[in-house]
XYZ file of C-alpha atoms in Angstrom:
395
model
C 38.500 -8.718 -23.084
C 40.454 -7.005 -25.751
C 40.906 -3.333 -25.996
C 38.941 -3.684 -29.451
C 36.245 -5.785 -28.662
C 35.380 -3.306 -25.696
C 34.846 -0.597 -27.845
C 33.130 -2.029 -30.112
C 30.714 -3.083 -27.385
C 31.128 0.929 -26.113
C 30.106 1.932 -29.662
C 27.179 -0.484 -29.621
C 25.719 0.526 -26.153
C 26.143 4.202 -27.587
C 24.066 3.290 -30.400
C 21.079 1.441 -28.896
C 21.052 4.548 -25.942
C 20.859 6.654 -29.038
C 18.011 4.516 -30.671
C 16.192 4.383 -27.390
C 15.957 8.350 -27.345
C 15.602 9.157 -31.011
C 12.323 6.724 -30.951
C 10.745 8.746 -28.633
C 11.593 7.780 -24.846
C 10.589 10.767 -22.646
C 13.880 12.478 -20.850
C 13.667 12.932 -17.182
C 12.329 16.360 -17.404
C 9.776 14.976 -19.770
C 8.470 12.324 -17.980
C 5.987 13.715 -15.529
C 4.241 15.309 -18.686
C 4.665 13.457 -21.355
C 4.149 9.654 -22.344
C 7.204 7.608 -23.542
C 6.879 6.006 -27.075
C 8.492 2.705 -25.972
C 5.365 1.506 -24.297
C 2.508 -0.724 -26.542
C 0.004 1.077 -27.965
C -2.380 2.373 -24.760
C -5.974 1.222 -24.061
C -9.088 2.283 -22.029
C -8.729 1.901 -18.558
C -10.775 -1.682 -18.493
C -11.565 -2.163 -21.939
C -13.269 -5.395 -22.311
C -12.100 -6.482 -18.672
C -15.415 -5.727 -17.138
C -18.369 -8.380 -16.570
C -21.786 -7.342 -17.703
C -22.403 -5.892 -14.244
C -19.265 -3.417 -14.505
C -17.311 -5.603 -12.131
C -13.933 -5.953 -13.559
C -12.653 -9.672 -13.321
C -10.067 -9.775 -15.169
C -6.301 -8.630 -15.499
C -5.483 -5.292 -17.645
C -3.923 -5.726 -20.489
C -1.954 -2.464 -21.157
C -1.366 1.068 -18.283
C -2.477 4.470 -19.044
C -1.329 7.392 -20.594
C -0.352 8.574 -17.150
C 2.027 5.532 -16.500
C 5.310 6.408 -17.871
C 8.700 4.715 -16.917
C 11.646 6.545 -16.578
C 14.306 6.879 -19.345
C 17.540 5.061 -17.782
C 20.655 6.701 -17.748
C 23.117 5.842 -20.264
C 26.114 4.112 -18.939
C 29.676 5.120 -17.611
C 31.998 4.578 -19.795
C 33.599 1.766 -16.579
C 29.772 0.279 -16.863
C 30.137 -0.022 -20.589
C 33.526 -1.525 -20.018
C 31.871 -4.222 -17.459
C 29.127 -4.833 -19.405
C 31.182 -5.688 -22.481
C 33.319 -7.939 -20.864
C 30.537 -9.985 -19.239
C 29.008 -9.977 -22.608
C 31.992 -11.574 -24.039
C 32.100 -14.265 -20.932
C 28.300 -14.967 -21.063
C 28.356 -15.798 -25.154
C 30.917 -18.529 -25.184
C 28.668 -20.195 -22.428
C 27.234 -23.647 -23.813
C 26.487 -26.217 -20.640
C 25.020 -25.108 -17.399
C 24.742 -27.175 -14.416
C 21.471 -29.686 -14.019
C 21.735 -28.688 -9.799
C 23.265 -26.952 -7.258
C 25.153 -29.576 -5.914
C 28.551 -30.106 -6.037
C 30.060 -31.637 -9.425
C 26.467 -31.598 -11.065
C 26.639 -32.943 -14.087
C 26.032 -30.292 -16.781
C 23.996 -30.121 -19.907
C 23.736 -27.800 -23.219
C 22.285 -24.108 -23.016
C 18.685 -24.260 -24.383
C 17.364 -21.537 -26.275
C 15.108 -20.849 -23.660
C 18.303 -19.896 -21.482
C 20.476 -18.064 -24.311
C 16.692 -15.750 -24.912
C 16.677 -14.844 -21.599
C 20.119 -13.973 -20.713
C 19.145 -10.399 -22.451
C 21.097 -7.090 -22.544
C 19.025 -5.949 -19.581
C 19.021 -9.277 -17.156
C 22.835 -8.651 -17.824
C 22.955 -5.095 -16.547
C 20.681 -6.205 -14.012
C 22.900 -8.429 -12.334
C 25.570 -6.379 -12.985
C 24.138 -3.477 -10.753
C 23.738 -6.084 -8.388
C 27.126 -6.724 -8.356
C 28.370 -3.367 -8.209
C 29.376 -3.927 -11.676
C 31.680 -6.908 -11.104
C 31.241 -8.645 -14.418
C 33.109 -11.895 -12.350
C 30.324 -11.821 -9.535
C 27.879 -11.475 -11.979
C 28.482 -14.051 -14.275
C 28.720 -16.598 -11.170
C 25.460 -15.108 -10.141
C 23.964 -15.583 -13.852
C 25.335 -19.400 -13.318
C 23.943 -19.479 -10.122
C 20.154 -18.314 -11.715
C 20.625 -20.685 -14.459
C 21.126 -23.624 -12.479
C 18.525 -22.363 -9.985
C 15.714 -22.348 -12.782
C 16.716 -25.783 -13.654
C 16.069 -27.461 -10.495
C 13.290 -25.142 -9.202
C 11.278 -26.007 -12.278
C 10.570 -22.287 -13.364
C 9.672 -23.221 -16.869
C 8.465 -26.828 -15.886
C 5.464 -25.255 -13.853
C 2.590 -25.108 -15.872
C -0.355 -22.900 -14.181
C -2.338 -26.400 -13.299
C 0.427 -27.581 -11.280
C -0.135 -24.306 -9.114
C -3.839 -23.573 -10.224
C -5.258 -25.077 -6.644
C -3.190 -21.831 -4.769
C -5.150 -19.402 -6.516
C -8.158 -20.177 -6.303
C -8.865 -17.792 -3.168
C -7.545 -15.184 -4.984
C -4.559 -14.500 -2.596
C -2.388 -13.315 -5.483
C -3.607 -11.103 -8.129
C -2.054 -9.244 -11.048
C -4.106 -6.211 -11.785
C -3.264 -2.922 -13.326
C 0.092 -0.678 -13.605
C 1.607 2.114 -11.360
C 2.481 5.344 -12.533
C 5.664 4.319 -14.007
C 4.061 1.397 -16.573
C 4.849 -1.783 -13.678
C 2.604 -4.923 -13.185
C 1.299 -4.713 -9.667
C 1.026 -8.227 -8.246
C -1.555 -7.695 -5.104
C -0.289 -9.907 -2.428
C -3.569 -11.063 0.126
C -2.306 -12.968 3.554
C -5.792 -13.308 4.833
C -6.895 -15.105 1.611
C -4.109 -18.027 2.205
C -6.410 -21.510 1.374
C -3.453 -23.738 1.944
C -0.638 -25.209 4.282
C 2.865 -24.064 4.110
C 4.593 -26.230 0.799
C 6.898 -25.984 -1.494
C 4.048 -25.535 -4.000
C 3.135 -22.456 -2.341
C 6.454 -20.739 -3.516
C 6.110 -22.243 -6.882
C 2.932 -20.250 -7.289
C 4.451 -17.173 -6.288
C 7.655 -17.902 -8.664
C 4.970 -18.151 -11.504
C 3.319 -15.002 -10.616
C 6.324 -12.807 -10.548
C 7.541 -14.998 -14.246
C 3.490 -13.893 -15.150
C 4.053 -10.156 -14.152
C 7.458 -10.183 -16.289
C 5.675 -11.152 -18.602
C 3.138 -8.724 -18.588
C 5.684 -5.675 -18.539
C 5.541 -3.328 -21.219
C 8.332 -2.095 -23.139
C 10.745 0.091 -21.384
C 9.733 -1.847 -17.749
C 12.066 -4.061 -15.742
C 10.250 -4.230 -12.853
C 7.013 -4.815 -11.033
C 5.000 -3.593 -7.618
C 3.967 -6.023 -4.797
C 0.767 -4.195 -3.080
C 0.598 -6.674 0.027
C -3.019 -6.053 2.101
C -2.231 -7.170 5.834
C -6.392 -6.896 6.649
C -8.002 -9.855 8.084
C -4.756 -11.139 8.530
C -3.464 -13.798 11.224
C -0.487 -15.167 12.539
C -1.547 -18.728 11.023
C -2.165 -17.071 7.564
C 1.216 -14.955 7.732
C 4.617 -16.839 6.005
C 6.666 -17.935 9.002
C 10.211 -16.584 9.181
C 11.900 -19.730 7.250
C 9.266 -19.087 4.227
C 10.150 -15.194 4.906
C 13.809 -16.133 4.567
C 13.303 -18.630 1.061
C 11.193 -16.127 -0.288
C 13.410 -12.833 0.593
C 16.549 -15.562 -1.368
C 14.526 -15.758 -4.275
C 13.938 -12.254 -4.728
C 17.662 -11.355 -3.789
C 19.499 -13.690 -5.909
C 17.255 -14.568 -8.445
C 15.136 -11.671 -9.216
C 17.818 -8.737 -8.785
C 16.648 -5.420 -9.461
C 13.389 -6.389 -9.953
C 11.735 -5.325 -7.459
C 10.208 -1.759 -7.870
C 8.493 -1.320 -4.965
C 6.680 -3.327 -2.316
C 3.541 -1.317 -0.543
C 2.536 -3.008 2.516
C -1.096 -1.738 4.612
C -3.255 -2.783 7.262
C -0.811 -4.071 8.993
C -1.251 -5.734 12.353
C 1.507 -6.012 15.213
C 2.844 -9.486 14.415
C 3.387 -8.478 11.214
C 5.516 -5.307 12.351
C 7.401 -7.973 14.702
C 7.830 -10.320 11.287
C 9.531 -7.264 9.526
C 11.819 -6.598 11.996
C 13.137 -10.009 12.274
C 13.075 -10.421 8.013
C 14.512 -6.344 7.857
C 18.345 -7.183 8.484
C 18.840 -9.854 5.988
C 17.492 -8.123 3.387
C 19.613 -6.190 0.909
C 20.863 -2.566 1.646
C 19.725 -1.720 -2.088
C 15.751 -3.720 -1.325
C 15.329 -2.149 2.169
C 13.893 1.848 0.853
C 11.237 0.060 -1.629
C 9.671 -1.012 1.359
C 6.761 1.204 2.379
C 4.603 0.883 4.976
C 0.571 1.637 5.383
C 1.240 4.870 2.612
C -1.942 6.145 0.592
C -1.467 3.747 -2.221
C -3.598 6.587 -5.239
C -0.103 8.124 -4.544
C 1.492 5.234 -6.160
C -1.081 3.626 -8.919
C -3.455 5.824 -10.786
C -7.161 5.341 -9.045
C -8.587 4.230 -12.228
C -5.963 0.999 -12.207
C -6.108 0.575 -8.663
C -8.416 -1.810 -7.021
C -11.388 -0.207 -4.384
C -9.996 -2.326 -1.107
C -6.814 -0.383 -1.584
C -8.678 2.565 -2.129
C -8.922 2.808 -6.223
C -11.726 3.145 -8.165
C -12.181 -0.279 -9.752
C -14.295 -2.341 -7.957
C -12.681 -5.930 -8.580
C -14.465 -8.972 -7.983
C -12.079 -12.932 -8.281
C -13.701 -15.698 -10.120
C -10.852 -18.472 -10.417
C -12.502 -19.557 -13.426
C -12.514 -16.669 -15.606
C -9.482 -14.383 -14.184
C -6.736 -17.322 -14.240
C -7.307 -18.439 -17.855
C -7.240 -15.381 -18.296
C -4.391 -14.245 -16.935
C -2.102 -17.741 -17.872
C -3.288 -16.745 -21.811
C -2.116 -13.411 -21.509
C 0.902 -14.179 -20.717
C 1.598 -17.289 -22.966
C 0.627 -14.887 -25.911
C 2.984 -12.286 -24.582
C 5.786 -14.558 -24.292
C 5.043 -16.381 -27.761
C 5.779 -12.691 -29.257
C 8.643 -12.280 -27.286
C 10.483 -15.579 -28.502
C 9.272 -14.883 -32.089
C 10.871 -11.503 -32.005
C 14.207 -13.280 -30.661
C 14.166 -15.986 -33.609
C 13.457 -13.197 -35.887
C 16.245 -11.106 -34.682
C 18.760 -14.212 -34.916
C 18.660 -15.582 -31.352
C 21.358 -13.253 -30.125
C 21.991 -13.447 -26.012
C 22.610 -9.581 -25.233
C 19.322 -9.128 -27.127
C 17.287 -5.501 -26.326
C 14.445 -6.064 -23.922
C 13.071 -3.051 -25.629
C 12.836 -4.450 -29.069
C 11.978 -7.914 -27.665
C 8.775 -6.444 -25.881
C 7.788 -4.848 -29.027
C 9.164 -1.461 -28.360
C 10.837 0.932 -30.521
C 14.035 -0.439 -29.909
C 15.861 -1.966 -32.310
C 17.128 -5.411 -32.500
C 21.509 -6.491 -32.133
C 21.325 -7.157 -35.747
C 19.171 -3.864 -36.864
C 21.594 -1.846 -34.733
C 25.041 -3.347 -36.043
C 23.612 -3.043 -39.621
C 23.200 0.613 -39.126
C 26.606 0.642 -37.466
C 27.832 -1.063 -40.280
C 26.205 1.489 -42.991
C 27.537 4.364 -41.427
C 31.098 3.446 -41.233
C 30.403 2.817 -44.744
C 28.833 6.113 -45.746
C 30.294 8.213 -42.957
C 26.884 9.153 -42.112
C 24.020 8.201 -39.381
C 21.947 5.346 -40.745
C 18.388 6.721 -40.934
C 16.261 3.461 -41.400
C 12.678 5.879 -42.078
C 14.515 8.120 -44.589
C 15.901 5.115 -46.121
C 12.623 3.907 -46.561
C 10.850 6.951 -47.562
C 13.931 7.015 -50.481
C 12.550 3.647 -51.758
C 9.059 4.091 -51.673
C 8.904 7.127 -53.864
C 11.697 5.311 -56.020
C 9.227 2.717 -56.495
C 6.359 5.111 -57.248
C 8.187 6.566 -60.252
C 9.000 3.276 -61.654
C 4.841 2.851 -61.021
C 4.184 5.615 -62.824
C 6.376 5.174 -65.796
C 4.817 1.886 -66.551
């Protein structure tokens, strides 16, 4: 990547970092007391997601005042540098494989693809890299081609609708730092090992994406080992698909995963899984901790010792649920279109944040190296409006 190019892409990162914390995003020394301005507006705990008996039934739409996620830390000059030049490798990108086999035929990039190759799925990857823009833009391939043949945005929530209905997987409320937590229930497993049953889990962690707010990359597995059994357990080769997914598909998703109750064979399937699992995944494993620590009581369900009581109907929660997050991604991709279908797109500003879009963000740029002065958008504004009020009041 040219000398140029890179700093222009230095000069941009500098500039969203700086939008990010001028709109309000609590510092680190800030965030235990104060709530960070990139998340949606906040709601009542269970507002309108309890039945007439005060049961609640349904998933939460928004987390408390309490949940705030951390402000990341701006990049390293060497990160900004790697990030650039994967940026510049990623954009010129217009066929992807169809499969993983060898000499697949290819076809065009969708927009589907280009929206979700993001500024922060690019990061992600490259932290999973060690940021190695080369290893990450064969892993970004990799993903690509992965979605394709998996069927991640084939799978419609009827295809997997049968897999829920016990209630084994539920997403339901945020932990103290604004992530979905998908509740993960062995005992509740209603059907033999298939290929269906990791599609349904695929579509719950695309659901809990979905469902993060602004300023959230990942999400919390809460997995409930009571009532268990060896037959309703994943055996080691569903262990080891699952744990590939995650690792190579998912990277840096994972925020934490809270395991309790858990039995002896389940201790025996953890240290067979344990090695294969990534250096960077093993310490967001926790084992049978107090989980109020973790997700305020007042999102946290009563059988993992909250003070919701939470009661599964398939037929209200997962319309419910599959609505949500089709109107939460419908906003996302008309945010994208609006902001001129740009991969390297903010996350931020596509989740309705304060963050401002690629093309907000280079107009500024492009304003102050005009002026020689910061682009404020709000005083800019302000400088109309009461320009326009005069004119008013003349006539």
């Amino acid at each position: 990547m040219a000398t140029a190019q890179i700093s222009q892409v230095q000069a941009m990162d500098e500039k969203l970092e700086s939008l990010k914390l001028n709109d309000g995003m609590a510092t680190p020394s800030e965030a235990s007391t104060s709530k960070s301005a990139s998340i949606a507006p906040q709601r009542p705990a269970i507002e309108n997601d309890l039945s007439a008996s005060g049961i609640a039934t349904k998933p939460l739409k928004h987390p408390l005042e309490v949940s705030v996620p951390p402000t990341p830390a701006p990049l390293t000059p060497e990160q900004t540098k790697a990030y650039g030049t994967l940026l510049a490798t990623v954009s010129v990108w217009t066929v992807v494989p169809e499969t993983s086999a060898r000499n697949s035929p290819t076809s065009p990039l969708t927009d589907t693809e280009r929206m979700w190759l993001t500024r922060e799925c690019l990061l992600r990857y490259l932290r999973a890299t060690k940021w190695s823009p080369t290893e990450a833009s064969t892993r970004l391939i990799s993903t690509l081609t992965w979605r394709r043949e998996f069927g991640v945005y084939k799978t419609t929530p009827e295809d997997v609708s049968i897999e829920n209905e016990s209630g084994k997987q539920v997403l339901f409320g945020y932990d103290f730092a604004g992530r979905p937590c998908l509740y993960l229930n062995p005992a509740k497993q209603n059907t033999k090992t298939s290929q269906r049953q990791i599609q349904h889990l695929v579509t719950s962690l695309e659901n809990a994406i979905a469902l993060m707010p602004p300023g959230v990359e990942n999400w919390v597995l809460l997995i409930n080992y009571a009532k268990s059994s060896n037959s309703t357990t994943p055996s080691i080769a569903t262990g080891r698909q699952v744990s590939g997914i995650f690792q190579n598909h998912y990277p840096e998703r994972l925020g934490k995963a809270l395991m309790i109750n858990l039995p002896w064979f389940v201790w025996g399937f953890f240290k067979v899984i344990t090695p294969i699992l990534d250096p960077l995944t093993r310490p967001k494993l926790a084992f049978n901790e107090d989980l109020r620590k973790h997700v305020p009581p007042a999102q946290l369900i009563n059988t993992h010792g909250g003070d919701i009581e939470f009661e599964y109907n398939h037929d209200v929660y997962w319309p419910t649920l599959n609505e949500l997050a089709a109107q939460r991604r419908q906003e996302y991709e008309e945010r994208w279109i609006r902001g001129g279908k740009r991969i390297g797109e903010s996350e931020m500003y596509l989740k309705g944040g304060n963050g401002k879009s690629l093309a907000e963000t280079e107009e500024a740029e492009k304003r102050e190296g005009e002026t020689g002065q910061k682009f404020d958008g709000e005083a800019a504004q302000k400088v109309d409006e009461e320009a326009i009020q005069k004119v008013e009041r003349r006539d």
